[in-house]
Coordinates of C-alpha atoms in Angstrom, one line a residue:
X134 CA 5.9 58.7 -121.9
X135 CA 8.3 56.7 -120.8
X136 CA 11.9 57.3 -119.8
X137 CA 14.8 55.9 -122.5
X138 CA 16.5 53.4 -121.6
X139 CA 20.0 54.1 -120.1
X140 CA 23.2 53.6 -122.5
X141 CA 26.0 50.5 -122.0
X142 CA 28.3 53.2 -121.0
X143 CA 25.7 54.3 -118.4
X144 CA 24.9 51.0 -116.7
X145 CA 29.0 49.9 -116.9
X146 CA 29.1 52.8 -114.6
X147 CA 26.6 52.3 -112.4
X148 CA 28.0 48.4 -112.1
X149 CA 31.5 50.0 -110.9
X150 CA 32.3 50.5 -107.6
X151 CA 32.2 54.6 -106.1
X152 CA 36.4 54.7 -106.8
X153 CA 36.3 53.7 -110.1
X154 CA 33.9 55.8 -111.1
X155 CA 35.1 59.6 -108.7
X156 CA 38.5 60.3 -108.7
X157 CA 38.5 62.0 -105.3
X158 CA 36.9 58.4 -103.6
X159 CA 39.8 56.7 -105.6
X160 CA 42.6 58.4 -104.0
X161 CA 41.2 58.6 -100.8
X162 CA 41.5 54.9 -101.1
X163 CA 44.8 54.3 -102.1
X164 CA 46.4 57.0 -99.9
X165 CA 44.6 55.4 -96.7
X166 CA 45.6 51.7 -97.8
X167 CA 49.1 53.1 -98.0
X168 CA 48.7 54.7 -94.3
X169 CA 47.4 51.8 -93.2
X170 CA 50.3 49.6 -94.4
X171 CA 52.7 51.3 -93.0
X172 CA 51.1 51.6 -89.4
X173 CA 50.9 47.4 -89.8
X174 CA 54.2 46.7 -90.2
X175 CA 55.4 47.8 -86.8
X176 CA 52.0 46.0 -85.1
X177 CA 52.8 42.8 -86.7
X178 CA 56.3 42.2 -86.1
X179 CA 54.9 42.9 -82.4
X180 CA 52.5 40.3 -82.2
X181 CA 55.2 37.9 -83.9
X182 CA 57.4 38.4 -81.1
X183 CA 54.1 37.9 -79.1
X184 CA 53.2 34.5 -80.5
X185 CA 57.3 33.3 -80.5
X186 CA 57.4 33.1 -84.4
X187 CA 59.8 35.2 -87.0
X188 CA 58.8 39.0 -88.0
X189 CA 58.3 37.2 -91.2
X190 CA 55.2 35.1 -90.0
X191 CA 53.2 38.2 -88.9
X192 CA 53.7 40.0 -92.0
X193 CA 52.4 37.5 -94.1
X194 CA 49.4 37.1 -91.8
X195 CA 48.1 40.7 -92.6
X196 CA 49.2 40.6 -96.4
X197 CA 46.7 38.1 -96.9
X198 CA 44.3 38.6 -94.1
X199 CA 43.8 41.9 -95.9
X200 CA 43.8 40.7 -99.6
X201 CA 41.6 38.2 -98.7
X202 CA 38.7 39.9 -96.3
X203 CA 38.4 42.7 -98.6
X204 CA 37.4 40.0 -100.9
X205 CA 35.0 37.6 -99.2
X206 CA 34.2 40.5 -95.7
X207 CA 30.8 41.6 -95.1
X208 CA 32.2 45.1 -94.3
X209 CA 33.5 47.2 -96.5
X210 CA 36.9 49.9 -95.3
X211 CA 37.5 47.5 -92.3
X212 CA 40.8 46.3 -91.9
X213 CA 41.9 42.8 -91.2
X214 CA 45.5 41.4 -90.4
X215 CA 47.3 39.8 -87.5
X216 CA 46.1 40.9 -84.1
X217 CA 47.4 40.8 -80.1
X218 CA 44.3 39.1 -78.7
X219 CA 44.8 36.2 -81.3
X220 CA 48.5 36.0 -81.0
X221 CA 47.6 35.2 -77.2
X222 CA 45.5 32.7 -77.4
X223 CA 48.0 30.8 -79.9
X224 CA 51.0 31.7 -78.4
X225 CA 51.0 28.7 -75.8
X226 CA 50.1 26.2 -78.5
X227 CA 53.3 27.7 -80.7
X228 CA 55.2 27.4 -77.2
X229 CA 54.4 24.0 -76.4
X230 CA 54.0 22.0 -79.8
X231 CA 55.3 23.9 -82.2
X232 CA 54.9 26.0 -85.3
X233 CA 53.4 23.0 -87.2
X234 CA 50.5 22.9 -84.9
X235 CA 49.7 26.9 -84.9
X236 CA 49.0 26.9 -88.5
X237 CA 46.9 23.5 -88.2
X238 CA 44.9 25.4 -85.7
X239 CA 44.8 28.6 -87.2
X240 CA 43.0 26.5 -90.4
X241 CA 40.8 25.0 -87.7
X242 CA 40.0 28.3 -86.2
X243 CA 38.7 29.2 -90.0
X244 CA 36.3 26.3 -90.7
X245 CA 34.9 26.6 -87.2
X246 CA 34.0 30.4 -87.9
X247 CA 32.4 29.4 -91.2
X248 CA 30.0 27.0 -89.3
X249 CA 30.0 29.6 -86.4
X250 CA 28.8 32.1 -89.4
X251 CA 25.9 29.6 -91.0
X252 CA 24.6 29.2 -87.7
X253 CA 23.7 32.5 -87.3
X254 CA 26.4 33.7 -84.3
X255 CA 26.6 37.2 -85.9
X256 CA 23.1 37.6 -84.2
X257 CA 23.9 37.4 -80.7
X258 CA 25.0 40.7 -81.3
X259 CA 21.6 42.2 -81.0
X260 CA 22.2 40.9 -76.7
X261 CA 25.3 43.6 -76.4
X262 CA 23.9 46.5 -74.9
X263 CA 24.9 50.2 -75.5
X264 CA 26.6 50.7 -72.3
X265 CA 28.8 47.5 -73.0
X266 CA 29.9 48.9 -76.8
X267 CA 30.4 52.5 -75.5
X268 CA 32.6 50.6 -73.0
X269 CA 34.3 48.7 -75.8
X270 CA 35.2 51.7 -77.5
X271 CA 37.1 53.2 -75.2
X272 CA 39.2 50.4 -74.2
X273 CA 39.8 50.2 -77.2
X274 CA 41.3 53.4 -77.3
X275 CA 43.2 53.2 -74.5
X276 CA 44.9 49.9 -75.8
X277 CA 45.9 51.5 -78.6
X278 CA 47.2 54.5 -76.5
X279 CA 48.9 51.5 -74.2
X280 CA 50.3 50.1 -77.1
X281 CA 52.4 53.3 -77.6
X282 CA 54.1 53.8 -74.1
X283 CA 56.7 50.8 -74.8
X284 CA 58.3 53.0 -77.9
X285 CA 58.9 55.9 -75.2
X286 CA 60.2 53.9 -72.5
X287 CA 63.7 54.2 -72.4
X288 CA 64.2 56.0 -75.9
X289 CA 66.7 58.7 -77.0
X290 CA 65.4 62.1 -76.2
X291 CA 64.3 63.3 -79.6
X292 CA 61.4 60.7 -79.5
X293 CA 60.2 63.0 -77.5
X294 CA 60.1 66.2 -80.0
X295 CA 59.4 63.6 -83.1
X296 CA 56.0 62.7 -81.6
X297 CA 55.1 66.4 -80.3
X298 CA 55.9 67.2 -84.5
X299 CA 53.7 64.6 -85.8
X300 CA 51.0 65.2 -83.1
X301 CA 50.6 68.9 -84.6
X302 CA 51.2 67.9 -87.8
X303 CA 48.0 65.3 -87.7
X304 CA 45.9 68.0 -85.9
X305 CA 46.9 71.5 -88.3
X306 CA 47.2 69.6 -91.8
X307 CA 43.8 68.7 -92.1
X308 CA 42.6 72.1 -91.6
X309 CA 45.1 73.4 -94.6
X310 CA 43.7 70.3 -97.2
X311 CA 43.0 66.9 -97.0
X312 CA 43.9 66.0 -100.6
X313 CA 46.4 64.0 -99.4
X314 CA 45.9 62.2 -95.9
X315 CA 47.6 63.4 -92.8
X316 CA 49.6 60.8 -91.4
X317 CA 50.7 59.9 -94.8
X318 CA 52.5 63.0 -94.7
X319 CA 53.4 63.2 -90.9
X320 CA 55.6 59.7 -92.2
X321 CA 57.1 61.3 -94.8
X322 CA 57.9 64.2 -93.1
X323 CA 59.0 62.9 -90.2
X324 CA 61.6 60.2 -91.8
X325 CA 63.0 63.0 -94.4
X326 CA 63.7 64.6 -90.9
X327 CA 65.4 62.1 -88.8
X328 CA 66.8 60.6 -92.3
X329 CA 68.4 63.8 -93.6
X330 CA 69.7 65.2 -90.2
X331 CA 70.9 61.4 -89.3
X332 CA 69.0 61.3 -85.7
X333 CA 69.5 58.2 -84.1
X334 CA 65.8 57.6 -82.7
X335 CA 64.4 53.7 -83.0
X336 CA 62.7 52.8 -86.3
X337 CA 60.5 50.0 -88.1
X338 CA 63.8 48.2 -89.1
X339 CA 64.5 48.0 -85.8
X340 CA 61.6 45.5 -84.8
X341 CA 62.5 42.7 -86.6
X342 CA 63.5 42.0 -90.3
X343 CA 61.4 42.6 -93.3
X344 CA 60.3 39.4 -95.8
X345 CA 61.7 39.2 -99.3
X346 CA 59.3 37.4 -100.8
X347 CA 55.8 36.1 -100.7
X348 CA 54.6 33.5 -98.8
X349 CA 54.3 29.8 -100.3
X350 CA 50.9 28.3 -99.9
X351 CA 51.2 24.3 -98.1
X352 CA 50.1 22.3 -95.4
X353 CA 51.1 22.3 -92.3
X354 CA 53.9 20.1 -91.4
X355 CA 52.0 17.7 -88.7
X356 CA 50.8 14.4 -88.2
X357 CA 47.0 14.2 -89.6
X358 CA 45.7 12.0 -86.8
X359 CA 43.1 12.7 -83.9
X360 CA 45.9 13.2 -81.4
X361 CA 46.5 16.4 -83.2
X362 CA 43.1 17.6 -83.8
X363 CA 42.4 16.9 -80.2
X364 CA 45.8 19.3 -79.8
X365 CA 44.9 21.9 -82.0
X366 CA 40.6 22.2 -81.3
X367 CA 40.8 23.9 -78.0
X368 CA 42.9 26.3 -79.2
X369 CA 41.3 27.1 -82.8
X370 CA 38.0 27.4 -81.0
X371 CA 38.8 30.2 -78.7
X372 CA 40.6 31.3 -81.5
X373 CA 37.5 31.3 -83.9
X374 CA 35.2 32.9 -80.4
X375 CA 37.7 35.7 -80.1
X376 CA 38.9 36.7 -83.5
X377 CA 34.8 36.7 -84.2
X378 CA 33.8 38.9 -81.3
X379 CA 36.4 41.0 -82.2
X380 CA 35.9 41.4 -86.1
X381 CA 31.9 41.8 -85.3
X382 CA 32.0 44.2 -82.5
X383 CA 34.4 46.4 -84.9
X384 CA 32.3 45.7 -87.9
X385 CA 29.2 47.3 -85.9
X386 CA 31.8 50.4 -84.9
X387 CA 32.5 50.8 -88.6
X388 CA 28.5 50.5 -89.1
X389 CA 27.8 53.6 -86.8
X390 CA 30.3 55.4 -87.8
X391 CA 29.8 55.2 -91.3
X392 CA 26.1 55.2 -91.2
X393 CA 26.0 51.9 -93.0
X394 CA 24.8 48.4 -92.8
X395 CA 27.4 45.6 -93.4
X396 CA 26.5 41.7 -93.7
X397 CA 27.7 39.9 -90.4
X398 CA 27.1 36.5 -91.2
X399 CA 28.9 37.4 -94.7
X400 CA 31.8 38.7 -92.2
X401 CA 31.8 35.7 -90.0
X402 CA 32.2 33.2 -93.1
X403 CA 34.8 36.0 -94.7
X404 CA 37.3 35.8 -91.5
X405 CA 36.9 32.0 -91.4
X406 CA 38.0 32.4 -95.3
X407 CA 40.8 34.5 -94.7
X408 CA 41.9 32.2 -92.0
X409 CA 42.1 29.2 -94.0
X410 CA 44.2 30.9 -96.4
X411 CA 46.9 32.4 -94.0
X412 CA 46.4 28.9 -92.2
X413 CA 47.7 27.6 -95.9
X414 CA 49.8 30.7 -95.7
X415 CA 52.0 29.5 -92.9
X416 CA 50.5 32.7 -91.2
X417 CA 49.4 32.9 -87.0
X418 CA 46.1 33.7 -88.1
X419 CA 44.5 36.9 -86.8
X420 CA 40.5 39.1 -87.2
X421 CA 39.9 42.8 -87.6
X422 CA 42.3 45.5 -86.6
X423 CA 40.9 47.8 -84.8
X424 CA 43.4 50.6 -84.3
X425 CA 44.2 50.5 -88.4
X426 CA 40.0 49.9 -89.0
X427 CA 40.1 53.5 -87.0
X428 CA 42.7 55.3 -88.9
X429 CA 41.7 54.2 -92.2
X430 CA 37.9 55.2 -91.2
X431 CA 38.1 58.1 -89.5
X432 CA 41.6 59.6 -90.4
X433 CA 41.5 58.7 -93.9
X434 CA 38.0 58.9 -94.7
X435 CA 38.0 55.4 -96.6
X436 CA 34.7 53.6 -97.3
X437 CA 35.2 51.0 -99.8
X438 CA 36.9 47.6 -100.0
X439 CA 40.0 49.1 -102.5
X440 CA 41.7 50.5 -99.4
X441 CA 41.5 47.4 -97.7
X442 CA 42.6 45.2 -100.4
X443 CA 45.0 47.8 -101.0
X444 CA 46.4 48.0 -97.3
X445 CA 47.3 44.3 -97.8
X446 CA 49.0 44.6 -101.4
X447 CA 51.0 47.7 -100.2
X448 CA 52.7 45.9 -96.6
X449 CA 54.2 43.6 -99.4
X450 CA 55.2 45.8 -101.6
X451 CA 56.8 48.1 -99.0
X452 CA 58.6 44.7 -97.4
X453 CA 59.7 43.2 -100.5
X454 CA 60.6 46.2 -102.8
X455 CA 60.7 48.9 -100.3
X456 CA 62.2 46.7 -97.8
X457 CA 65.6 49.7 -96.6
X458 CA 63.6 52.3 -97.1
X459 CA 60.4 51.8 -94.9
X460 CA 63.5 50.2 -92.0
X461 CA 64.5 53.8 -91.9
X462 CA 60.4 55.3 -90.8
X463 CA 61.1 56.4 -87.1
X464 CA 58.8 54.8 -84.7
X465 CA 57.7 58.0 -83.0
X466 CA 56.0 59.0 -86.6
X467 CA 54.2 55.9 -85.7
X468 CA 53.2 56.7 -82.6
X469 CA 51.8 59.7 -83.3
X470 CA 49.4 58.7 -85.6
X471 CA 48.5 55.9 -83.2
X472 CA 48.1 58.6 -80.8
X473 CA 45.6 60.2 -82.7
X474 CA 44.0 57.4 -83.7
X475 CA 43.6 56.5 -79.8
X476 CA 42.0 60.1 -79.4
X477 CA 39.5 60.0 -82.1
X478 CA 38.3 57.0 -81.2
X479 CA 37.5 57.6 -77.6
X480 CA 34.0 58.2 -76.9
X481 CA 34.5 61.5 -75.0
X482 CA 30.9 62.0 -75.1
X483 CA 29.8 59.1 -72.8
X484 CA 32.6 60.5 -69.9
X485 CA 31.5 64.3 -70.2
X486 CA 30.1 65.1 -66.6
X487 CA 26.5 65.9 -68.0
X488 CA 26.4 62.7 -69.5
X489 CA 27.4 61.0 -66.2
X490 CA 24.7 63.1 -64.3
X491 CA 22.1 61.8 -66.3
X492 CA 23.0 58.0 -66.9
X493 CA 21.4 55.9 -65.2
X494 CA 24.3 53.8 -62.2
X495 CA 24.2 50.4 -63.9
X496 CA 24.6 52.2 -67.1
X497 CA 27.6 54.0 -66.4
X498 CA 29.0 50.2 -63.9
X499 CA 28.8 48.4 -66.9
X500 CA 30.9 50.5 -69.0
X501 CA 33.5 51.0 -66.5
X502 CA 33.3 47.2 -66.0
X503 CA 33.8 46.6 -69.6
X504 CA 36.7 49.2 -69.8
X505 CA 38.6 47.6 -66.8
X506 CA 38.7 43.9 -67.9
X507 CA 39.7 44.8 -71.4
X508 CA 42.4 46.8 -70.0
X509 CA 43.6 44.3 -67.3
X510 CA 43.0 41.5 -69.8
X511 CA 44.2 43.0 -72.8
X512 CA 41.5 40.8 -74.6
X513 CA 38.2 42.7 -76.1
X514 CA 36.4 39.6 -76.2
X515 CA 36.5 38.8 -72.2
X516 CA 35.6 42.1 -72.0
X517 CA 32.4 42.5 -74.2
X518 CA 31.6 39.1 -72.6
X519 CA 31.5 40.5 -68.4
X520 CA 30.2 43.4 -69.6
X521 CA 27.2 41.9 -71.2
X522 CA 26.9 39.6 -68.4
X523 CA 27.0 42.8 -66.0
X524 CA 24.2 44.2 -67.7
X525 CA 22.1 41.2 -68.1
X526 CA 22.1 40.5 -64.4
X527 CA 21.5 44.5 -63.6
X528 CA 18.5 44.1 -66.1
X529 CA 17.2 41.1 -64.6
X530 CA 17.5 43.0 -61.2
X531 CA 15.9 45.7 -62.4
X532 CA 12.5 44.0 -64.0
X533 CA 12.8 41.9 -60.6
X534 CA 11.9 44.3 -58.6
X535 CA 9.0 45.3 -60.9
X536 CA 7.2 42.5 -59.7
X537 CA 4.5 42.9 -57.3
X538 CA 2.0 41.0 -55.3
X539 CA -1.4 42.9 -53.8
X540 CA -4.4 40.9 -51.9
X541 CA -7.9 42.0 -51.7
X542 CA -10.1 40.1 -49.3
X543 CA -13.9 39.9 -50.3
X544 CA -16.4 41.7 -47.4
X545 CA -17.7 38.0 -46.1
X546 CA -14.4 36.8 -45.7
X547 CA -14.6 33.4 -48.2
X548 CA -12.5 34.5 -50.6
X549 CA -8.9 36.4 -51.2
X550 CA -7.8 37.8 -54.3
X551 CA -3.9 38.5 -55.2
X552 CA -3.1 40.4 -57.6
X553 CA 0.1 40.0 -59.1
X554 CA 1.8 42.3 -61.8
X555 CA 5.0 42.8 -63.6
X556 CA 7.4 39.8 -65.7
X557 CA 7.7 36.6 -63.4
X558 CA 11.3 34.9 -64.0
X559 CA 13.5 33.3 -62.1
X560 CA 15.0 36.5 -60.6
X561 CA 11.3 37.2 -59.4
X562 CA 9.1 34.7 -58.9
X563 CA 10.8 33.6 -56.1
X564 CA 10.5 36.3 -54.3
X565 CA 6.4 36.4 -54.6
X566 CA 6.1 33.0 -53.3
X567 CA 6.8 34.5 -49.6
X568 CA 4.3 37.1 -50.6
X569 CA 0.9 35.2 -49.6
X570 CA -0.7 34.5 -46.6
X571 CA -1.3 30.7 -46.0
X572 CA -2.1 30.2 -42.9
X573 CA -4.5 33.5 -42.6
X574 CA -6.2 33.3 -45.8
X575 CA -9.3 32.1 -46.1
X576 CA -10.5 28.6 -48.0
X577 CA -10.6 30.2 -51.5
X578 CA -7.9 32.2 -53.2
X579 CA -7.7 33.3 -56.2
X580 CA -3.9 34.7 -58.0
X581 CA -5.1 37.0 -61.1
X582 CA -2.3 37.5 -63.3
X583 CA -4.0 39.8 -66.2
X584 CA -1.3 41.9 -65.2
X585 CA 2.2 39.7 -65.1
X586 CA 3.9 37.3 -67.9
X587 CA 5.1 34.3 -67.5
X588 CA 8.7 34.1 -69.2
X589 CA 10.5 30.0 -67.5
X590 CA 9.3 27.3 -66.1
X591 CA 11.4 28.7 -62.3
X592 CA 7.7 30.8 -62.3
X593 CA 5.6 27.8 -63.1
X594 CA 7.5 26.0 -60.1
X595 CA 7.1 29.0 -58.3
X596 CA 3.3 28.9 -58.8
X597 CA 3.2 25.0 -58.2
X598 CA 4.5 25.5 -54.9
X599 CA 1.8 28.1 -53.8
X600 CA -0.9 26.0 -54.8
X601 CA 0.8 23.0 -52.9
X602 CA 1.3 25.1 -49.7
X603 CA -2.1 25.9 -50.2
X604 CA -3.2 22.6 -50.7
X605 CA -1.7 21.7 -47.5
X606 CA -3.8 23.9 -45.3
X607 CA -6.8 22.8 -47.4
X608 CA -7.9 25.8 -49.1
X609 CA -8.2 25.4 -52.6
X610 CA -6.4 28.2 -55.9
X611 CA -7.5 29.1 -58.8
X612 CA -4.9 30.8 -60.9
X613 CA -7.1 33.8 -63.6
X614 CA -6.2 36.1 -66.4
X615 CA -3.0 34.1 -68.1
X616 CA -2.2 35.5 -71.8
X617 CA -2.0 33.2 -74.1
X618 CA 1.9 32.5 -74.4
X619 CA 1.8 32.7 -70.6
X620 CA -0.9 30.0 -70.6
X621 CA 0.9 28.0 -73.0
X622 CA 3.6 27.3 -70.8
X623 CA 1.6 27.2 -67.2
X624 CA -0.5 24.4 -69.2
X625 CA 2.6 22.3 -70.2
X626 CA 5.0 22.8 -67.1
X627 CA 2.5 22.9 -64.2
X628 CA 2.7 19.6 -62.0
X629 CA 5.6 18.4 -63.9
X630 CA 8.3 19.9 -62.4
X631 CA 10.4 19.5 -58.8
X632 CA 8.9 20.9 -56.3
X633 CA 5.3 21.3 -57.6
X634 CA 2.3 19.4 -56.7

């Protein structure tokens, strides 16, 4: 007998999305959207001054970086708004041609990640190996703990006791109920504080002044001629690379942490979207947050695209209508959820002394490697980029030495055969040229390689010149046992190439 068919109410709520339909999810939403605003605010008036353009100018970047990803994104709870490693890369072009040619490149940098999206660049990220996203990780975390030490440098001496209170108040609330999130009311707390007892300490007001109103959508004011987009391309390609590498790698983080799979060709074509429209915006452009993708993850417990939406919608309704009020939020509440968010992100795991026993050298060289150039770049991308070139080149090393060469002579002398195993590519097939005997061998030798693989055409050349050293003694090879891919190749290359016959 078969089931009845489910009610209209029933499949209206099974077409909702999870807040809509649980309370609980709902509030967990808006409450980390809320937490996640506020930490913004600060960050983006920093990467303003960063990129040489008015507090203004980064705020309105991660209103509608926000709005808009959670809209068009491939993964849901991750947060995306204006970011340091893209205010780099654009800060010379602001520098030296103005504010006119930032936001032409920034709407550049958007349709080039769309076409960098359709061609399928999200896949290259099957190439980053473990080692290199541990190491990505934690310097991730330590840029976000770096990030901190400028607001208590040179500060009045309650900073001090501000941060310790919020530190404690992030690490014991959780444990008493986590109806509300904890560095919601570590904020609160902390600015009824220093509000209420009138402690002078640095606050949000103090880094630059809040917007009023919302951005008005135009075009940038430059010449439309190839001189410009000659101007601008450099720039909105790096841009597009490293606001890509950036929003992927975190999208994957997000992935594992949550236990989820996420679209990252829909991501790559959703932060070329979102560019275009802070490009249109007047915004500096910018790609996924990692430090607020963190807290409103793992601190807040968000999953779904509501608090990301919602992080965007509060930052202008704090700035606009709440504009005096969130000036007065000391810094050091700021901190100290940044702090924690830092800590909780580390992968303390992969440093633990029994993990380091056990990993293998190259393992644990690559993600030191990867830590340090982050760190000494300040740019995740050049850093995801060594490391993954560490790792190929240790790999390659590695299989090198796999490769092996053996001869066996027959009884009566007439014949030699080598036996060669392992994967022959240009990091080894080199080396198993030297490993035959051409002037000793006898007339007739034969390489059997029913054992080894032929992956490039360096092995094929590498094989042409045996046969040609051979040749020139006289003695005659005969090459056995190719697979069929292996065959495929040896049949098309041989004799063709430089060096060969």
């Amino acid at each position: 007998m078969s089931s009845p068919a489910p009610s209209p109410a029933a499949r209206l709520r099974a077409l909702r999305p999870d807040w809509l339909n649980d309370p609980k999810v709902w509030r967990t939403e808006v409450l980390g959207g809320l937490v996640v605003a506020l930490a913004l605010i600060p960050e983006a008036i920093s990467f303003s001054v960063i990129t040489g353009v008015d507090p203004a100018v980064g705020l309105f970047t991660s209103f509608t970086m926000a709005v808009t990803i959670a809209l068009v994104g491939g993964r849901r709870a991750m947060i995306s708004a204006a970011t340091g490693a893209v205010a780099l890369v654009v800060a010379p072009l602001n520098r030296e041609h103005g504010f006119g040619h930032l936001v032409a490149a920034v709407i550049l940098a958007g349709v080039f990640q769309i076409v960098l999206g359709a061609l399928g660049v999200a896949k290259l990220l099957r190439f980053v190996p473990r080692s290199v996203m541990v190491g990505f990780v934690n310097s991730l975390a330590l840029l976000v703990f770096m990030a901190q030490v400028p607001e208590v440098t040179d500060v009045p001496w309650p900073v001090y006791p501000l941060i310790a209170a919020g530190l404690a108040l992030l690490v014991l609330l959780p444990r008493i109920s986590t109806v509300v999130p904890a560095p919601l009311v570590s904020i609160v707390i902390l600015t009824v504080i220093t509000v209420a007892a009138g402690i002078a300490v640095p606050t949000v007001g103090d880094k630059g002044e809040l917007p009023s109103a919302l951005p008005v959508p135009g075009l940038p004011d430059v010449p439309f001629t190839l001189d410009t987009l000659t101007t601008i391309a450099p720039y909105a390609f790096a841009m597009a690379l490293v606001g890509l590498m950036e929003s992927l790698m975190t999208a994957k983080l997000v992935d594992d942490i949550t236990d989820t799979h996420s679209s990252k060709t829909r991501e790559s074509a959703g932060q070329g979207i979102a560019n275009i429209v802070t490009g249109l915006c007047g915004g500096m452009g910018g790609c996924a947050v990692i430090g607020q993708t963190m807290m409103n993850v793992k601190v807040s417990g968000a999953r779904t695209r509501l608090s990301t939406f919602l992080a965007g919608v509060f930052l202008m309704v704090l700035c606009i209508v709440f504009g005096p009020v969130v000036s007065e939020i000391p810094m050091a509440a700021l901190v100290a959820v940044m702090v924690m968010v830092s800590f909780t992100a580390f992968d303390w795991h992969s440093v633990a002394p029994r993990t380091l026993r056990r990993m293998p050298a190259g393992e644990i060289a690559v993600m030191v490697i990867t830590v340090v150039v982050v760190v000494a770049t300040h740019n995740l991308a050049i850093g995801v980029v060594v490391g993954t070139v560490t790792a190929t080149v240790i790999f390659a090393r590695r299989v090198a030495r796999l490769a092996d060469v053996t001869a066996v002579t027959d009884p009566d002398g007439t014949s030699v055969v080598y036996r060669v195993t392992g994967e022959l590519f240009f990091a080894s097939s080199n080396d198993v040229v030297g490993r035959f005997d051409y002037a000793g061998d006898p007339d007739r030798v034969v390489i059997d390689l029913s054992s080894a693989h032929i992956w490039d055409a360096s092995s094929v050349a590498a094989l042409d010149a045996v046969e040609t050293k051979y040749a020139q003694r006289g003695k005659t090879v005969e090459i056995t046992g190719l697979n069929d891919p292996s065959a495929r190749l040896h049949d098309r290359l041989s004799g063709e190439l430089a060096g060969g016959h």
